[in-house]
Amino acid sequence: MKKYINPKKSAWPQLLQRPTRALNDLETTISEIFSEVQRKGDIAVATYTQKFDGVTINNSQVSEEEINAATISEALKKAILLAKDNIETFHKAQKTATVRVETMPGVVCWQEKRPIKKVGLYIPGGTAPLFSTILMLAIPAKLAGCTEIVLCTPPSKDGTIHPAILFTAALCGITKLYKVGGVQAISAMTFGTETIPAVYKIFGPGNQFVTAAKQRATNYGVAIDMPAGPSELLVFADETAIPAFVASDLLSQAEHGIDSQVMLVSTSEIVLNNIMIEVETQLDKLPRKEIAKQALLGSKSIVVSSEEEAIELINQYAPEHCTIIAKKEAFFVQNIQNAGSVFIGNYTPESAGDYASGTNHTLPTNGYSKQYSGVNLDSFLKSVTFQKISEKGIEALGPFIEIMADAEGLQAHKNAVSLRLASIRNNAPTR
Ligand code: HSO
Ligand code: ZN
């Protein structure tokens, strides 16, 4: 982690950049896969599974027997159940009441939420089977009332799916599971195949191919949760922070992938140095130390002159995860504008949010927390507005609509009001 002492603000944009990777060939590959899957459906999907995952899958739908046969330890089951409980509790509480207002006498407007009927969840396989992501996506999808929930995840070389993924999916009530990963999964959920249903919105993390494929899916009218990128964490720590704890948090995000980025910010160089010593010690004992080491190369530690400057830097970086361990904790909480999820105090590890405290771990990366929210109950809902206007209401409102329609040169719009007003006037004596 490169160290910067009181860098000038003019140097911040450069300093706060995410590591970039060359995206050669990405677009060509993706567009080819999309058009093949659109034209040939299941056959194309199977061909790409063979090519990229190295396994022949005849029927991509996971059978009930396979799901039932999945065994995991009792301890893991218990942990997943507890996490499910907390995530359910927190997301259930996000339900909002119908907004209903009489904007003027006789004019009633209201807004109700409706589920997005068909949603697709993408769960990466790869170096770590992220079954926790199923909890983060399937629980709010169920709570929202989505009726068709499709889950795609890549098969391993022997054609199987990790038992914890199968167990968690079944626990969340997901029945439509497919052994399909990568771009072929995203295109299958975009167009639908003989086996895999098309969906209206696709959720979930993935590598750069999956991310770019999700973005392409939007060209075909499919919505996506957010443009996802490599994991990141920014920690602000002062003298109150326990160095070993902070180091473990930094490493927990660094171990995700070589392009993950962690940022350590402090008002004290001594604090920063102590934490870095801990990072070195802990890193050495990690099974994924090679990955974490690479991630640390693109990571930074920064000394700033004050808490105010730290806040400015945080809001400019807009981290996915932000940990605050500071005397002036309340000041930070009040002033953080841009962050996906915030973790406060020595005893709040970032992994609590990754797994089990209740908050969602599907969060905006790459600075997108400036304009995007993390996944939450509303991500699976949309709002529909309603209105009902009485005769009295249109009598009062109508003349104003007529004037506006007239000014926009839209006669039919005006007529829609005028006819009603005339009818009310004509019938007035008998009313
Ligand atoms: N930190 C990741 C989520 C995750 N961590 C899953 C462990 N498992 C992105 O927020
Ligand atoms: Zn994580």
Short mmCIF file of C-alpha atoms and ligand atoms in Angstrom, two decimals:
data_model
loop_
_atom_site.label_atom_id
_atom_site.label_comp_id
_atom_site.label_asym_id
_atom_site.label_seq_id
_atom_site.Cartn_x
_atom_site.Cartn_y
_atom_site.Cartn_z
CA MET A 1 0.00 0.00 0.00
CA LYS A 2 1.60 3.21 -1.10
CA LYS A 3 1.71 5.92 1.54
CA TYR A 4 0.74 9.55 0.96
CA ILE A 5 1.26 12.27 3.57
CA ASN A 6 -1.08 15.24 3.32
CA PRO A 7 -1.47 15.06 -0.44
CA LYS A 8 -2.65 18.30 -2.06
CA LYS A 9 -6.31 18.38 -3.06
CA SER A 10 -5.33 18.87 -6.66
CA ALA A 11 -3.66 15.43 -6.45
CA TRP A 12 -6.78 13.71 -5.08
CA PRO A 13 -8.51 12.82 -8.35
CA GLN A 14 -5.45 10.85 -9.43
CA LEU A 15 -4.96 9.40 -5.95
CA LEU A 16 -8.54 8.24 -5.65
CA GLN A 17 -8.66 6.48 -8.98
CA ARG A 18 -9.60 2.82 -9.06
CA PRO A 19 -7.14 0.39 -10.60
CA THR A 20 -8.10 -0.06 -14.22
CA ARG A 21 -7.73 -3.10 -16.37
CA ALA A 22 -7.44 -3.32 -20.11
CA LEU A 23 -10.76 -4.47 -21.49
CA ASN A 24 -9.50 -5.88 -24.76
CA ASP A 25 -11.91 -7.89 -26.83
CA LEU A 26 -14.62 -7.71 -24.22
CA GLU A 27 -17.23 -6.13 -26.46
CA THR A 28 -16.67 -8.45 -29.42
CA THR A 29 -16.93 -11.55 -27.26
CA ILE A 30 -20.06 -10.30 -25.53
CA SER A 31 -21.87 -9.29 -28.66
CA GLU A 32 -21.10 -12.65 -30.27
CA ILE A 33 -22.44 -14.58 -27.28
CA PHE A 34 -25.56 -12.42 -27.09
CA SER A 35 -26.44 -12.95 -30.72
CA GLU A 36 -25.72 -16.70 -30.60
CA VAL A 37 -27.88 -17.17 -27.49
CA GLN A 38 -30.63 -15.03 -28.98
CA ARG A 39 -30.66 -17.12 -32.17
CA LYS A 40 -29.97 -20.61 -30.91
CA GLY A 41 -31.05 -20.63 -27.27
CA ASP A 42 -30.07 -23.67 -25.19
CA ILE A 43 -27.68 -25.09 -27.79
CA ALA A 44 -25.63 -21.90 -27.80
CA VAL A 45 -25.66 -21.79 -23.99
CA ALA A 46 -24.38 -25.38 -23.80
CA THR A 47 -21.63 -24.63 -26.33
CA TYR A 48 -20.35 -21.68 -24.28
CA THR A 49 -20.56 -23.66 -21.04
CA GLN A 50 -18.41 -26.27 -22.71
CA LYS A 51 -15.98 -23.64 -23.95
CA PHE A 52 -15.65 -21.49 -20.81
CA ASP A 53 -16.42 -23.88 -17.93
CA GLY A 54 -14.99 -26.97 -19.60
CA VAL A 55 -17.99 -29.18 -18.92
CA THR A 56 -20.84 -30.67 -20.96
CA ILE A 57 -24.23 -29.85 -19.49
CA ASN A 58 -27.20 -31.48 -21.21
CA ASN A 59 -29.93 -30.04 -19.06
CA SER A 60 -28.95 -26.79 -17.38
CA GLN A 61 -31.83 -26.83 -14.89
CA VAL A 62 -30.73 -28.19 -11.52
CA SER A 63 -32.97 -31.13 -10.61
CA GLU A 64 -34.89 -31.48 -7.36
CA GLU A 65 -32.84 -34.57 -6.52
CA GLU A 66 -29.64 -32.59 -6.82
CA ILE A 67 -30.99 -29.89 -4.54
CA ASN A 68 -32.20 -32.42 -1.97
CA ALA A 69 -28.90 -34.27 -2.03
CA ALA A 70 -26.90 -31.15 -1.09
CA THR A 71 -25.32 -31.62 2.30
CA ILE A 72 -23.53 -29.08 4.39
CA SER A 73 -22.46 -29.15 8.02
CA GLU A 74 -24.99 -28.46 10.76
CA ALA A 75 -22.88 -25.53 11.92
CA LEU A 76 -23.00 -23.91 8.47
CA LYS A 77 -26.74 -24.55 8.23
CA LYS A 78 -27.27 -22.82 11.55
CA ALA A 79 -25.14 -19.86 10.49
CA ILE A 80 -27.02 -19.46 7.21
CA LEU A 81 -30.34 -19.66 9.05
CA LEU A 82 -29.30 -16.94 11.47
CA ALA A 83 -28.05 -14.72 8.66
CA LYS A 84 -31.31 -15.28 6.80
CA ASP A 85 -33.26 -14.22 9.87
CA ASN A 86 -31.34 -10.97 10.28
CA ILE A 87 -31.42 -10.10 6.58
CA GLU A 88 -35.14 -10.84 6.47
CA THR A 89 -35.83 -8.70 9.52
CA PHE A 90 -33.89 -5.72 8.18
CA HIS A 91 -35.36 -5.91 4.68
CA LYS A 92 -38.92 -6.52 5.90
CA ALA A 93 -38.67 -3.29 7.89
CA GLN A 94 -37.96 -1.43 4.63
CA LYS A 95 -41.57 -1.89 3.50
CA THR A 96 -43.17 1.51 3.04
CA ALA A 97 -46.78 2.49 3.50
CA THR A 98 -48.90 3.66 0.57
CA VAL A 99 -48.56 7.40 0.03
CA ARG A 100 -52.06 8.89 -0.33
CA VAL A 101 -52.74 12.63 -0.63
CA GLU A 102 -55.68 14.81 -1.57
CA THR A 103 -53.64 17.42 -3.42
CA MET A 104 -56.71 19.69 -3.66
CA PRO A 105 -60.35 19.04 -2.79
CA GLY A 106 -61.63 16.20 -4.96
CA VAL A 107 -58.21 15.31 -6.38
CA VAL A 108 -56.80 12.21 -4.74
CA CYS A 109 -53.38 10.84 -5.74
CA TRP A 110 -51.66 7.81 -4.36
CA GLN A 111 -48.60 5.68 -4.90
CA GLU A 112 -48.34 1.93 -4.40
CA LYS A 113 -45.40 -0.43 -4.81
CA ARG A 114 -45.68 -3.47 -7.05
CA PRO A 115 -43.11 -6.26 -7.43
CA ILE A 116 -41.02 -6.67 -10.55
CA LYS A 117 -42.55 -9.97 -11.55
CA LYS A 118 -39.57 -11.73 -13.13
CA VAL A 119 -36.08 -11.29 -11.75
CA GLY A 120 -32.78 -13.02 -12.46
CA LEU A 121 -30.09 -13.55 -9.86
CA TYR A 122 -26.53 -14.14 -10.94
CA ILE A 123 -24.32 -15.92 -8.42
CA PRO A 124 -20.63 -16.18 -9.31
CA GLY A 125 -18.80 -19.46 -8.89
CA GLY A 126 -15.08 -19.12 -9.40
CA THR A 127 -12.54 -19.00 -6.60
CA ALA A 128 -15.13 -18.60 -3.83
CA PRO A 129 -18.76 -19.81 -4.06
CA LEU A 130 -20.64 -16.75 -2.82
CA PHE A 131 -23.71 -18.42 -1.38
CA SER A 132 -24.12 -15.38 0.90
CA THR A 133 -25.08 -13.39 -2.20
CA ILE A 134 -28.12 -15.65 -2.63
CA LEU A 135 -29.37 -14.50 0.78
CA MET A 136 -28.78 -10.87 -0.19
CA LEU A 137 -30.77 -11.14 -3.40
CA ALA A 138 -33.36 -13.87 -2.90
CA ILE A 139 -34.61 -12.65 0.49
CA PRO A 140 -35.63 -9.15 -0.68
CA ALA A 141 -36.95 -10.63 -3.96
CA LYS A 142 -39.28 -12.93 -2.00
CA LEU A 143 -40.30 -10.19 0.43
CA ALA A 144 -41.10 -7.89 -2.48
CA GLY A 145 -43.35 -10.54 -3.99
CA CYS A 146 -41.43 -11.27 -7.21
CA THR A 147 -43.17 -14.33 -8.63
CA GLU A 148 -40.54 -15.69 -10.99
CA ILE A 149 -37.06 -15.82 -9.52
CA VAL A 150 -34.42 -17.34 -11.76
CA LEU A 151 -30.95 -18.14 -10.46
CA CYS A 152 -27.94 -18.77 -12.70
CA THR A 153 -24.57 -19.92 -11.41
CA PRO A 154 -21.66 -21.52 -13.26
CA PRO A 155 -21.05 -25.27 -12.84
CA SER A 156 -17.70 -26.57 -11.66
CA LYS A 157 -15.57 -28.78 -13.91
CA ASP A 158 -17.48 -31.91 -12.83
CA GLY A 159 -20.82 -30.33 -13.64
CA THR A 160 -21.92 -29.82 -10.06
CA ILE A 161 -22.92 -26.77 -8.03
CA HIS A 162 -21.46 -26.11 -4.57
CA PRO A 163 -23.79 -27.66 -1.95
CA ALA A 164 -23.95 -24.42 0.07
CA ILE A 165 -25.34 -22.65 -3.02
CA LEU A 166 -27.95 -25.37 -3.48
CA PHE A 167 -28.86 -25.38 0.21
CA THR A 168 -29.18 -21.58 0.41
CA ALA A 169 -31.21 -21.33 -2.79
CA ALA A 170 -33.62 -24.02 -1.58
CA LEU A 171 -33.86 -22.38 1.84
CA CYS A 172 -34.86 -19.11 0.15
CA GLY A 173 -37.53 -20.89 -1.86
CA ILE A 174 -35.82 -20.69 -5.23
CA THR A 175 -36.84 -23.51 -7.52
CA LYS A 176 -35.53 -22.31 -10.88
CA LEU A 177 -31.79 -22.87 -10.68
CA TYR A 178 -29.59 -23.16 -13.75
CA LYS A 179 -26.02 -24.33 -14.18
CA VAL A 180 -25.04 -21.48 -16.42
CA GLY A 181 -22.49 -18.77 -15.79
CA GLY A 182 -20.80 -15.82 -17.44
CA VAL A 183 -22.07 -13.89 -20.43
CA GLN A 184 -24.14 -16.87 -21.59
CA ALA A 185 -26.15 -16.70 -18.34
CA ILE A 186 -26.82 -13.00 -18.69
CA SER A 187 -27.86 -13.35 -22.33
CA ALA A 188 -30.07 -16.36 -21.53
CA MET A 189 -31.91 -14.34 -18.88
CA THR A 190 -32.18 -11.44 -21.33
CA PHE A 191 -33.72 -13.35 -24.24
CA GLY A 192 -34.96 -16.51 -22.58
CA THR A 193 -34.14 -19.95 -24.00
CA GLU A 194 -36.19 -23.16 -24.20
CA THR A 195 -35.08 -23.87 -20.61
CA ILE A 196 -34.16 -20.56 -19.01
CA PRO A 197 -36.89 -17.92 -18.62
CA ALA A 198 -36.34 -14.31 -19.67
CA VAL A 199 -36.51 -11.79 -16.84
CA TYR A 200 -37.20 -8.07 -16.42
CA LYS A 201 -34.28 -7.24 -14.13
CA ILE A 202 -30.93 -8.91 -13.49
CA PHE A 203 -29.11 -8.70 -10.16
CA GLY A 204 -25.78 -9.84 -8.81
CA PRO A 205 -22.04 -9.42 -8.95
CA GLY A 206 -19.66 -10.91 -11.45
CA ASN A 207 -16.36 -10.47 -13.22
CA GLN A 208 -15.79 -7.81 -15.85
CA PHE A 209 -17.45 -9.95 -18.52
CA VAL A 210 -20.61 -10.43 -16.47
CA THR A 211 -20.69 -6.74 -15.62
CA ALA A 212 -20.33 -5.68 -19.24
CA ALA A 213 -22.93 -8.28 -20.26
CA LYS A 214 -25.40 -6.86 -17.74
CA GLN A 215 -24.83 -3.44 -19.21
CA ARG A 216 -25.53 -4.82 -22.68
CA ALA A 217 -28.73 -6.45 -21.40
CA THR A 218 -30.09 -2.95 -20.79
CA ASN A 219 -30.07 -2.40 -24.59
CA TYR A 220 -32.79 -5.05 -24.75
CA GLY A 221 -35.03 -3.48 -22.15
CA VAL A 222 -33.77 -5.48 -19.19
CA ALA A 223 -33.03 -3.49 -16.03
CA ILE A 224 -30.00 -4.19 -13.85
CA ASP A 225 -29.29 -3.60 -10.19
CA MET A 226 -26.20 -1.43 -10.73
CA PRO A 227 -22.93 -1.41 -12.62
CA ALA A 228 -20.84 -3.59 -10.27
CA GLY A 229 -17.07 -3.65 -10.02
CA PRO A 230 -14.32 -5.04 -7.79
CA SER A 231 -14.86 -4.83 -4.01
CA GLU A 232 -13.49 -1.86 -2.11
CA LEU A 233 -13.21 -0.54 1.41
CA LEU A 234 -12.12 2.79 2.82
CA VAL A 235 -11.23 2.89 6.51
CA PHE A 236 -10.85 6.04 8.54
CA ALA A 237 -9.00 5.26 11.76
CA ASP A 238 -7.67 7.49 14.54
CA GLU A 239 -5.88 6.67 17.82
CA THR A 240 -9.00 4.92 19.13
CA ALA A 241 -8.77 2.22 16.46
CA ILE A 242 -7.27 -1.17 17.30
CA PRO A 243 -4.64 -1.69 14.55
CA ALA A 244 -5.13 -5.47 14.27
CA PHE A 245 -8.88 -5.01 13.73
CA VAL A 246 -8.40 -2.41 11.02
CA ALA A 247 -5.78 -4.56 9.29
CA SER A 248 -8.14 -7.54 9.27
CA ASP A 249 -10.86 -5.42 7.66
CA LEU A 250 -8.52 -4.14 4.96
CA LEU A 251 -7.39 -7.68 4.19
CA SER A 252 -10.94 -9.02 4.15
CA GLN A 253 -11.72 -6.88 1.14
CA ALA A 254 -8.27 -7.27 -0.42
CA GLU A 255 -8.66 -11.04 -0.52
CA HIS A 256 -11.70 -10.79 -2.84
CA GLY A 257 -9.69 -10.23 -5.99
CA ILE A 258 -6.49 -8.81 -7.38
CA ASP A 259 -8.29 -5.67 -8.48
CA SER A 260 -10.02 -5.03 -5.14
CA GLN A 261 -8.95 -1.74 -3.59
CA VAL A 262 -8.58 -0.79 0.05
CA MET A 263 -7.87 2.71 1.30
CA LEU A 264 -6.62 3.59 4.75
CA VAL A 265 -7.12 7.17 5.88
CA SER A 266 -5.95 8.69 9.16
CA THR A 267 -5.10 11.99 10.75
CA SER A 268 -2.05 10.33 12.31
CA GLU A 269 0.92 8.79 10.54
CA ILE A 270 1.73 6.74 13.63
CA VAL A 271 -1.72 5.15 13.58
CA LEU A 272 -1.32 4.45 9.90
CA ASN A 273 2.12 2.84 10.38
CA ASN A 274 0.90 0.64 13.21
CA ILE A 275 -1.94 -0.62 11.08
CA MET A 276 0.40 -1.32 8.16
CA ILE A 277 2.65 -3.43 10.40
CA GLU A 278 -0.40 -5.49 11.32
CA VAL A 279 -1.39 -5.81 7.66
CA GLU A 280 2.01 -7.35 6.86
CA THR A 281 1.82 -9.82 9.75
CA GLN A 282 -1.71 -10.96 9.01
CA LEU A 283 -1.23 -11.07 5.25
CA ASP A 284 1.47 -13.66 5.53
CA LYS A 285 -0.87 -16.17 7.14
CA LEU A 286 -3.71 -15.86 4.66
CA PRO A 287 -4.49 -18.73 2.28
CA ARG A 288 -5.40 -16.13 -0.36
CA LYS A 289 -2.33 -14.00 0.34
CA GLU A 290 -1.25 -13.89 -3.30
CA ILE A 291 -4.57 -12.33 -4.29
CA ALA A 292 -4.57 -9.93 -1.33
CA LYS A 293 -0.96 -8.93 -2.02
CA GLN A 294 -1.84 -7.94 -5.57
CA ALA A 295 -4.84 -5.96 -4.36
CA LEU A 296 -2.66 -4.13 -1.83
CA LEU A 297 -0.34 -3.01 -4.64
CA GLY A 298 -3.19 -0.93 -6.05
CA SER A 299 -4.26 0.24 -2.59
CA LYS A 300 -3.29 3.38 -0.67
CA SER A 301 -2.78 4.75 2.80
CA ILE A 302 -3.29 8.46 3.23
CA VAL A 303 -2.59 10.89 6.05
CA VAL A 304 -4.93 13.88 6.07
CA SER A 305 -4.76 17.05 8.14
CA SER A 306 -8.16 16.86 9.83
CA GLU A 307 -11.42 14.97 10.17
CA GLU A 308 -13.03 17.57 7.92
CA GLU A 309 -10.54 16.79 5.19
CA ALA A 310 -11.12 13.07 5.72
CA ILE A 311 -14.84 13.54 5.12
CA GLU A 312 -14.15 15.48 1.97
CA LEU A 313 -11.89 12.70 0.74
CA ILE A 314 -14.41 9.98 1.59
CA ASN A 315 -17.20 11.78 -0.25
CA GLN A 316 -14.97 12.29 -3.26
CA TYR A 317 -13.87 8.64 -3.34
CA ALA A 318 -17.43 7.36 -2.68
CA PRO A 319 -16.44 3.93 -1.37
CA GLU A 320 -18.53 0.78 -1.55
CA HIS A 321 -17.78 0.06 2.12
CA CYS A 322 -16.66 2.68 4.60
CA THR A 323 -15.38 1.89 8.07
CA ILE A 324 -15.15 4.64 10.68
CA ILE A 325 -13.24 4.10 13.90
CA ALA A 326 -12.87 7.55 15.40
CA LYS A 327 -13.47 9.71 18.44
CA LYS A 328 -15.59 11.99 16.30
CA GLU A 329 -17.76 9.11 15.12
CA ALA A 330 -20.96 11.17 15.14
CA PHE A 331 -19.34 13.83 12.98
CA PHE A 332 -18.51 11.22 10.36
CA VAL A 333 -21.92 9.58 10.47
CA GLN A 334 -23.57 12.93 9.97
CA ASN A 335 -21.38 14.05 7.10
CA ILE A 336 -20.82 10.96 4.99
CA GLN A 337 -22.70 11.59 1.76
CA ASN A 338 -21.31 9.00 -0.60
CA ALA A 339 -20.85 5.40 0.56
CA GLY A 340 -22.62 2.12 -0.11
CA SER A 341 -22.57 0.89 3.47
CA VAL A 342 -20.93 2.29 6.61
CA PHE A 343 -19.42 0.31 9.49
CA ILE A 344 -18.87 2.10 12.78
CA GLY A 345 -16.52 1.35 15.66
CA ASN A 346 -13.93 -1.24 16.62
CA TYR A 347 -16.43 -4.06 16.94
CA THR A 348 -18.13 -3.71 13.57
CA PRO A 349 -16.15 -5.78 11.07
CA GLU A 350 -17.04 -5.23 7.44
CA SER A 351 -17.63 -8.97 7.13
CA ALA A 352 -20.64 -8.60 9.44
CA GLY A 353 -22.37 -6.80 6.58
CA ASP A 354 -21.02 -9.27 4.04
CA TYR A 355 -22.73 -12.16 5.79
CA ALA A 356 -25.05 -11.82 8.65
CA SER A 357 -25.87 -8.53 10.41
CA GLY A 358 -28.85 -7.84 8.17
CA THR A 359 -27.71 -5.17 5.70
CA ASN A 360 -27.25 -6.00 2.03
CA HIS A 361 -23.80 -6.64 0.58
CA THR A 362 -24.67 -5.90 -3.05
CA LEU A 363 -23.39 -2.34 -3.15
CA PRO A 364 -22.28 0.30 -5.63
CA THR A 365 -18.54 0.26 -6.36
CA ASN A 366 -16.22 2.35 -8.51
CA GLY A 367 -17.54 5.67 -7.17
CA TYR A 368 -21.13 4.85 -8.05
CA SER A 369 -22.24 5.37 -4.45
CA LYS A 370 -22.45 9.01 -5.52
CA GLN A 371 -25.65 8.19 -7.41
CA TYR A 372 -26.67 4.58 -6.70
CA SER A 373 -28.05 2.81 -3.63
CA GLY A 374 -27.08 -0.68 -2.64
CA VAL A 375 -29.61 -3.44 -3.24
CA ASN A 376 -32.59 -3.14 -0.89
CA LEU A 377 -36.25 -4.04 -0.86
CA ASP A 378 -37.12 -1.25 -3.30
CA SER A 379 -34.70 -2.70 -5.86
CA PHE A 380 -37.29 -5.44 -6.44
CA LEU A 381 -40.28 -3.11 -6.52
CA LYS A 382 -41.52 -0.32 -8.66
CA SER A 383 -43.99 2.42 -7.86
CA VAL A 384 -47.31 2.83 -9.56
CA THR A 385 -49.25 6.05 -9.06
CA PHE A 386 -53.04 6.24 -9.03
CA GLN A 387 -55.49 9.12 -9.03
CA LYS A 388 -59.20 9.64 -8.74
CA ILE A 389 -60.80 13.00 -9.40
CA SER A 390 -64.36 13.84 -8.46
CA GLU A 391 -66.68 16.18 -10.39
CA LYS A 392 -65.93 18.86 -7.85
CA GLY A 393 -62.23 18.16 -8.25
CA ILE A 394 -62.16 18.49 -12.05
CA GLU A 395 -64.30 21.63 -11.85
CA ALA A 396 -61.59 23.23 -9.74
CA LEU A 397 -58.53 21.79 -11.50
CA GLY A 398 -59.81 21.58 -15.09
CA PRO A 399 -59.53 25.23 -16.12
CA PHE A 400 -55.84 25.26 -15.22
CA ILE A 401 -55.19 22.11 -17.27
CA GLU A 402 -57.01 23.71 -20.21
CA ILE A 403 -54.73 26.73 -20.07
CA MET A 404 -51.58 24.59 -19.93
CA ALA A 405 -52.72 22.29 -22.76
CA ASP A 406 -53.58 25.30 -24.84
CA ALA A 407 -50.14 26.80 -24.24
CA GLU A 408 -48.47 23.55 -25.34
CA GLY A 409 -50.64 23.50 -28.43
CA LEU A 410 -52.25 20.19 -27.52
CA GLN A 411 -55.92 20.58 -28.34
CA ALA A 412 -56.95 16.98 -27.61
CA HIS A 413 -55.51 17.28 -24.12
CA LYS A 414 -57.58 20.40 -23.58
CA ASN A 415 -60.69 18.72 -25.00
CA ALA A 416 -60.38 15.88 -22.52
CA VAL A 417 -61.01 18.44 -19.82
CA SER A 418 -63.39 20.76 -21.65
CA LEU A 419 -65.82 17.92 -22.51
CA ARG A 420 -66.07 16.93 -18.91
CA LEU A 421 -66.50 20.47 -17.67
CA ALA A 422 -69.25 21.07 -20.24
CA SER A 423 -71.01 17.87 -19.26
CA ILE A 424 -70.92 18.87 -15.61
CA ARG A 425 -72.31 22.33 -16.46
CA ASN A 426 -75.09 20.88 -18.65
CA ASN A 427 -76.17 18.43 -16.02
CA ALA A 428 -75.83 20.91 -13.22
CA PRO A 429 -79.52 21.62 -12.66
CA THR A 430 -80.40 17.94 -12.25
CA ARG A 431 -77.42 17.10 -10.07
N1 HSO B 1 -17.71 -7.96 0.19
C1 HSO B 1 -18.42 -8.52 -0.94
C2 HSO B 1 -19.50 -9.48 -0.56
C3 HSO B 1 -19.04 -10.77 0.03
N2 HSO B 1 -18.02 -10.92 0.90
C4 HSO B 1 -19.56 -12.00 -0.13
C5 HSO B 1 -17.94 -12.18 1.25
N3 HSO B 1 -18.86 -12.86 0.62
C6 HSO B 1 -19.01 -7.36 -1.76
O1 HSO B 1 -19.71 -6.47 -1.00
ZN ZN B 2 -16.48 -9.40 1.27
#
